[in-house]
Amino acid sequence: MILSPLTLDLDGDGMVETTSKENSGVYFDHDNNSFAEQSGWVGKDDGLLVFDKNNNGKIDDGSELFGNNTILSNGNKAANGFEALKDLDSNNDGKIDNQDTNFNNLKIWQDKNSDGKLDEGELLSLAQAGVNL
């Protein structure tokens, strides 16, 4: 299974560190089927772009990441994270910024203990994560 969530280099070292699924110990429901599969994972110093769509304070599954398992507004799955992000361009100006309806709902998940579960202090606003748009 190929997964394509959007990740960010938060520590500025020029790369996003990841751990293979064989070495991560993370189980996450990437494909939104209520079953957490063993997964490769982003390093603790980097982050995932997320949107808590059901506003429950968790990142439940791959539909709340920006990748090929994100459900678009038309009901289809995105081909990749960039298509998923483009779907939030509510004013159709070709960019995502504070003029878009869900801009303030975009967050960065920095999984500081690399366990695949959203813990207190791991969900950052774009500004807190140093992301400027």
GROMACS .gro file of C-alpha atoms in nm:
model
  133
    1MET     CA    1   0.000   0.000   0.000
    2ILE     CA    2   0.140   0.339  -0.100
    3LEU     CA    3   0.049   0.637   0.118
    4SER     CA    4   0.111   1.001   0.040
    5PRO     CA    5   0.036   1.229   0.336
    6LEU     CA    6   0.183   1.579   0.318
    7THR     CA    7   0.471   1.614   0.562
    8LEU     CA    8   0.670   1.919   0.668
    9ASP     CA    9   1.034   1.967   0.764
   10LEU     CA   10   0.978   2.144   1.097
   11ASP     CA   11   1.335   2.132   1.224
   12GLY     CA   12   1.476   2.292   0.909
   13ASP     CA   13   1.737   2.026   0.838
   14GLY     CA   14   1.632   1.998   0.474
   15MET     CA   15   1.455   1.665   0.495
   16VAL     CA   16   1.160   1.491   0.655
   17GLU     CA   17   1.275   1.196   0.861
   18THR     CA   18   1.058   0.886   0.844
   19THR     CA   19   1.067   0.540   0.994
   20SER     CA   20   0.971   0.231   0.796
   21LYS     CA   21   0.661   0.041   0.900
   22GLU     CA   22   0.880  -0.248   1.011
   23ASN     CA   23   1.066  -0.022   1.255
   24SER     CA   24   0.809   0.237   1.365
   25GLY     CA   25   0.577   0.042   1.595
   26VAL     CA   26   0.295   0.270   1.475
   27TYR     CA   27  -0.049   0.144   1.382
   28PHE     CA   28  -0.273   0.397   1.206
   29ASP     CA   29  -0.595   0.368   1.005
   30HIS     CA   30  -0.470   0.526   0.683
   31ASP     CA   31  -0.745   0.392   0.457
   32ASN     CA   32  -1.045   0.487   0.674
   33ASN     CA   33  -1.170   0.132   0.728
   34SER     CA   34  -1.170   0.141   1.112
   35PHE     CA   35  -0.867  -0.090   1.121
   36ALA     CA   36  -0.523   0.045   1.213
   37GLU     CA   37  -0.252  -0.102   0.993
   38GLN     CA   38   0.118  -0.113   1.079
   39SER     CA   39   0.259   0.201   0.925
   40GLY     CA   40   0.574   0.388   0.846
   41TRP     CA   41   0.572   0.721   1.028
   42VAL     CA   42   0.709   1.072   1.027
   43GLY     CA   43   0.995   1.156   1.262
   44LYS     CA   44   0.938   1.338   1.591
   45ASP     CA   45   1.106   1.658   1.467
   46ASP     CA   46   0.883   1.691   1.159
   47GLY     CA   47   0.509   1.706   1.105
   48LEU     CA   48   0.198   1.608   0.914
   49LEU     CA   49  -0.053   1.855   0.771
   50VAL     CA   50  -0.392   1.764   0.922
   51PHE     CA   51  -0.755   1.879   0.945
   52ASP     CA   52  -0.970   1.747   1.232
   53LYS     CA   53  -1.283   1.731   1.014
   54ASN     CA   54  -1.518   1.598   1.282
   55ASN     CA   55  -1.372   1.835   1.544
   56ASN     CA   56  -1.326   1.561   1.805
   57GLY     CA   57  -0.972   1.659   1.902
   58LYS     CA   58  -0.819   1.352   1.735
   59ILE     CA   59  -0.677   1.263   1.399
   60ASP     CA   60  -0.891   0.956   1.349
   61ASP     CA   61  -0.768   0.820   1.019
   62GLY     CA   62  -0.623   0.900   0.678
   63SER     CA   63  -0.923   1.112   0.584
   64GLU     CA   64  -0.791   1.377   0.825
   65LEU     CA   65  -0.440   1.375   0.676
   66PHE     CA   66  -0.368   1.532   0.338
   67GLY     CA   67  -0.292   1.237   0.115
   68ASN     CA   68  -0.435   0.976  -0.116
   69ASN     CA   69  -0.690   0.869   0.147
   70THR     CA   70  -0.839   1.216   0.197
   71ILE     CA   71  -1.204   1.231   0.095
   72LEU     CA   72  -1.265   1.531  -0.131
   73SER     CA   73  -1.574   1.751  -0.121
   74ASN     CA   74  -1.710   1.558  -0.423
   75GLY     CA   75  -1.691   1.229  -0.228
   76ASN     CA   76  -1.392   1.086  -0.418
   77LYS     CA   77  -1.053   1.007  -0.269
   78ALA     CA   78  -0.773   1.249  -0.352
   79ALA     CA   79  -0.496   1.122  -0.578
   80ASN     CA   80  -0.240   1.279  -0.342
   81GLY     CA   81  -0.200   1.535  -0.065
   82PHE     CA   82  -0.171   1.830  -0.300
   83GLU     CA   83  -0.506   1.752  -0.461
   84ALA     CA   84  -0.655   1.717  -0.112
   85LEU     CA   85  -0.518   2.056  -0.008
   86LYS     CA   86  -0.638   2.219  -0.332
   87ASP     CA   87  -0.990   2.102  -0.244
   88LEU     CA   88  -0.985   2.355   0.044
   89ASP     CA   89  -0.930   2.650  -0.192
   90SER     CA   90  -1.286   2.773  -0.131
   91ASN     CA   91  -1.244   3.102  -0.319
   92ASN     CA   92  -1.072   2.934  -0.617
   93ASP     CA   93  -0.781   3.178  -0.629
   94GLY     CA   94  -0.518   2.904  -0.666
   95LYS     CA   95  -0.376   2.935  -0.314
   96ILE     CA   96  -0.460   2.836   0.041
   97ASP     CA   97  -0.465   3.134   0.278
   98ASN     CA   98  -0.679   3.308   0.538
   99GLN     CA   99  -0.932   3.397   0.269
  100ASP     CA  100  -1.032   3.029   0.247
  101THR     CA  101  -1.313   2.900   0.469
  102ASN     CA  102  -1.118   2.621   0.640
  103PHE     CA  103  -0.775   2.786   0.656
  104ASN     CA  104  -0.781   2.818   1.036
  105ASN     CA  105  -0.869   2.448   1.065
  106LEU     CA  106  -0.538   2.344   0.907
  107LYS     CA  107  -0.299   2.218   1.173
  108ILE     CA  108   0.038   2.051   1.198
  109TRP     CA  109   0.063   1.728   1.393
  110GLN     CA  110   0.411   1.693   1.538
  111ASP     CA  111   0.398   1.344   1.684
  112LYS     CA  112   0.670   1.409   1.941
  113ASN     CA  113   0.669   1.054   2.078
  114SER     CA  114   0.612   0.889   1.737
  115ASP     CA  115   0.326   0.670   1.857
  116GLY     CA  116   0.068   0.749   1.586
  117LYS     CA  117  -0.174   0.894   1.841
  118LEU     CA  118  -0.248   1.262   1.888
  119ASP     CA  119  -0.138   1.359   2.237
  120GLU     CA  120  -0.170   1.688   2.423
  121GLY     CA  121   0.070   1.949   2.288
  122GLU     CA  122   0.125   1.776   1.953
  123LEU     CA  123  -0.133   1.969   1.747
  124LEU     CA  124   0.008   2.303   1.634
  125SER     CA  125  -0.140   2.593   1.444
  126LEU     CA  126   0.044   2.680   1.124
  127ALA     CA  127   0.192   2.985   1.299
  128GLN     CA  128   0.309   2.779   1.600
  129ALA     CA  129   0.482   2.538   1.362
  130GLY     CA  130   0.652   2.825   1.178
  131VAL     CA  131   0.455   2.772   0.857
  132ASN     CA  132   0.393   3.102   0.681
  133LEU     CA  133   0.144   3.122   0.398
   0.00000   0.00000   0.00000
